[in-house]
Amino acid sequence: MTTQQAIDWPERYLPGTGDTFVSNEVIVQGVTASRAWRFLVDTFTWESYYDNVADLSFPDGDGPEPADGVRFAFGTFGFPPLDARVVEFLHQPGVQHVEPDLPGGRTRILTQESQFGRPAADLAGQPPTPMLNGHQAWLDGLVRAARGQVAG
């Protein structure tokens, strides 16, 4: 039996309390959690598998791996680069920290995002929600990258 941990959300970002919240997941066979994690945390690979991100930068000279407090900017959904800050990141650089893969050589990849601000609210008001579709495209690209089907 496999148990899956719930996300311990900071109170301000609890799903449903912001201007938008999206949740997407895939369960794939033949992709290890470690392999998927590599492409997820190396922000410099994002543009190789996800066409809805551009102009990624780290104004404080951080990166490419996210960490608590790191500020970064990126273009998405046609917006000029948006300023973002990592509020909580539970992976330490150089330390392999991923949940075990599922039985049968499967891996669950979950992405959830809670946002505040006018751009997020505008996207949330467009059915189908572009953020939900965008996150699915992100996951699909991440799986392709982890399988070695795109450059990265």
CSV table of C-alpha atoms in Angstrom, one decimal:
chain,number,residue,atom,x,y,z
A,1,MET,CA,0.0,0.0,0.0
A,2,THR,CA,1.3,3.5,-0.9
A,3,THR,CA,0.4,6.5,1.1
A,4,GLN,CA,0.7,10.0,-0.3
A,5,GLN,CA,1.3,13.0,1.8
A,6,ALA,CA,-0.9,16.1,1.7
A,7,ILE,CA,0.6,19.4,0.9
A,8,ASP,CA,1.2,21.5,4.1
A,9,TRP,CA,0.0,24.8,2.7
A,10,PRO,CA,1.0,28.1,4.3
A,11,GLU,CA,-2.3,29.5,5.6
A,12,ARG,CA,-2.3,32.5,3.3
A,13,TYR,CA,-2.0,30.2,0.3
A,14,LEU,CA,-4.6,27.6,1.2
A,15,PRO,CA,-6.4,26.4,-1.9
A,16,GLY,CA,-9.5,28.4,-2.5
A,17,THR,CA,-8.4,31.5,-0.5
A,18,GLY,CA,-6.5,33.3,-3.4
A,19,ASP,CA,-7.5,34.7,-6.7
A,20,THR,CA,-6.9,31.4,-8.4
A,21,PHE,CA,-5.9,27.8,-7.6
A,22,VAL,CA,-5.2,25.0,-10.0
A,23,SER,CA,-4.3,21.3,-9.4
A,24,ASN,CA,-3.1,18.9,-12.0
A,25,GLU,CA,-1.5,15.5,-11.8
A,26,VAL,CA,-0.4,12.6,-13.9
A,27,ILE,CA,0.6,9.1,-13.0
A,28,VAL,CA,3.1,7.7,-15.4
A,29,GLN,CA,5.0,4.4,-15.8
A,30,GLY,CA,8.6,4.2,-16.7
A,31,VAL,CA,9.6,7.7,-15.3
A,32,THR,CA,11.3,7.8,-11.9
A,33,ALA,CA,10.5,10.5,-9.5
A,34,SER,CA,14.2,11.4,-9.4
A,35,ARG,CA,14.3,11.9,-13.2
A,36,ALA,CA,11.1,14.0,-13.3
A,37,TRP,CA,12.4,16.1,-10.3
A,38,ARG,CA,15.6,16.9,-12.2
A,39,PHE,CA,13.6,18.6,-15.0
A,40,LEU,CA,11.2,20.3,-12.5
A,41,VAL,CA,13.9,22.0,-10.4
A,42,ASP,CA,16.3,23.0,-13.1
A,43,THR,CA,14.5,26.1,-14.3
A,44,PHE,CA,16.9,26.4,-17.2
A,45,THR,CA,15.3,23.3,-18.8
A,46,TRP,CA,11.7,24.6,-18.6
A,47,GLU,CA,11.7,26.3,-22.0
A,48,SER,CA,12.9,23.0,-23.6
A,49,TYR,CA,9.7,21.2,-22.7
A,50,TYR,CA,7.1,23.9,-22.0
A,51,ASP,CA,6.2,26.5,-24.6
A,52,ASN,CA,4.3,28.7,-22.3
A,53,VAL,CA,7.3,30.0,-20.3
A,54,ALA,CA,9.8,32.5,-21.6
A,55,ASP,CA,12.4,35.1,-20.5
A,56,LEU,CA,13.2,33.3,-17.2
A,57,SER,CA,15.5,35.4,-15.0
A,58,PHE,CA,16.8,35.6,-11.4
A,59,PRO,CA,17.2,39.3,-10.6
A,60,ASP,CA,19.2,38.5,-7.4
A,61,GLY,CA,21.6,36.1,-9.3
A,62,ASP,CA,20.0,33.0,-7.8
A,63,GLY,CA,19.0,29.9,-9.7
A,64,PRO,CA,18.6,27.7,-11.6
A,65,GLU,CA,17.2,25.7,-8.7
A,66,PRO,CA,14.3,27.2,-6.7
A,67,ALA,CA,14.9,27.7,-2.9
A,68,ASP,CA,13.1,29.5,-0.1
A,69,GLY,CA,12.9,33.2,-0.8
A,70,VAL,CA,14.3,33.1,-4.3
A,71,ARG,CA,12.9,35.7,-6.6
A,72,PHE,CA,12.5,35.1,-10.3
A,73,ALA,CA,10.7,36.5,-13.2
A,74,PHE,CA,9.2,34.8,-16.3
A,75,GLY,CA,6.8,35.4,-19.1
A,76,THR,CA,3.7,33.3,-19.4
A,77,PHE,CA,0.2,33.4,-21.0
A,78,GLY,CA,1.4,36.4,-23.1
A,79,PHE,CA,2.1,38.6,-20.0
A,80,PRO,CA,5.3,40.5,-19.7
A,81,PRO,CA,7.7,38.9,-17.3
A,82,LEU,CA,5.9,38.3,-13.9
A,83,ASP,CA,7.7,38.7,-10.7
A,84,ALA,CA,7.5,35.6,-8.5
A,85,ARG,CA,9.0,34.5,-5.1
A,86,VAL,CA,9.4,31.0,-3.8
A,87,VAL,CA,7.5,31.0,-0.4
A,88,GLU,CA,8.4,27.5,0.6
A,89,PHE,CA,10.6,24.9,-1.1
A,90,LEU,CA,11.3,21.6,0.6
A,91,HIS,CA,14.3,20.4,-1.3
A,92,GLN,CA,17.9,21.2,-0.4
A,93,PRO,CA,20.4,21.7,-3.2
A,94,GLY,CA,22.6,18.6,-3.7
A,95,VAL,CA,20.3,16.4,-1.6
A,96,GLN,CA,18.1,13.8,-3.3
A,97,HIS,CA,14.7,14.4,-1.8
A,98,VAL,CA,11.8,12.9,-3.7
A,99,GLU,CA,9.0,10.7,-2.6
A,100,PRO,CA,9.3,7.0,-3.5
A,101,ASP,CA,7.9,5.9,-6.8
A,102,LEU,CA,4.6,4.0,-6.8
A,103,PRO,CA,4.3,0.2,-7.2
A,104,GLY,CA,4.6,-1.1,-10.8
A,105,GLY,CA,7.3,1.4,-11.8
A,106,ARG,CA,4.8,4.3,-11.7
A,107,THR,CA,5.4,7.9,-10.5
A,108,ARG,CA,2.8,10.5,-9.5
A,109,ILE,CA,3.6,14.0,-10.5
A,110,LEU,CA,1.3,16.7,-8.9
A,111,THR,CA,1.4,20.4,-9.5
A,112,GLN,CA,-0.7,22.8,-7.5
A,113,GLU,CA,-0.6,26.6,-7.6
A,114,SER,CA,-2.3,29.2,-5.6
A,115,GLN,CA,-1.9,32.8,-6.8
A,116,PHE,CA,-3.0,36.3,-5.9
A,117,GLY,CA,-3.2,39.3,-8.2
A,118,ARG,CA,-5.1,40.7,-11.1
A,119,PRO,CA,-3.5,38.5,-13.8
A,120,ALA,CA,-4.3,35.4,-11.8
A,121,ALA,CA,-7.9,36.6,-11.2
A,122,ASP,CA,-8.3,37.4,-14.9
A,123,LEU,CA,-7.1,33.9,-16.0
A,124,ALA,CA,-9.4,32.2,-13.4
A,125,GLY,CA,-12.4,34.0,-15.0
A,126,GLN,CA,-11.8,32.4,-18.4
A,127,PRO,CA,-13.4,29.0,-18.9
A,128,PRO,CA,-11.7,26.7,-19.5
A,129,THR,CA,-9.2,28.0,-17.1
A,130,PRO,CA,-6.0,28.7,-19.0
A,131,MET,CA,-3.9,28.0,-15.9
A,132,LEU,CA,-5.4,24.5,-15.6
A,133,ASN,CA,-4.7,23.8,-19.3
A,134,GLY,CA,-1.2,25.4,-19.0
A,135,HIS,CA,-0.3,23.2,-16.0
A,136,GLN,CA,-1.4,20.1,-17.9
A,137,ALA,CA,0.8,21.1,-20.8
A,138,TRP,CA,3.6,21.6,-18.3
A,139,LEU,CA,3.1,18.1,-16.9
A,140,ASP,CA,2.9,16.5,-20.3
A,141,GLY,CA,6.1,18.3,-21.3
A,142,LEU,CA,7.8,17.3,-18.1
A,143,VAL,CA,7.0,13.7,-18.7
A,144,ARG,CA,8.4,13.9,-22.3
A,145,ALA,CA,11.6,15.5,-20.9
A,146,ALA,CA,12.0,12.9,-18.2
A,147,ARG,CA,11.6,10.2,-20.9
A,148,GLY,CA,14.3,11.8,-22.9
A,149,GLN,CA,11.9,12.8,-25.7
A,150,VAL,CA,13.0,16.5,-25.7
A,151,ALA,CA,16.2,18.3,-25.3
A,152,GLY,CA,17.2,19.2,-21.7
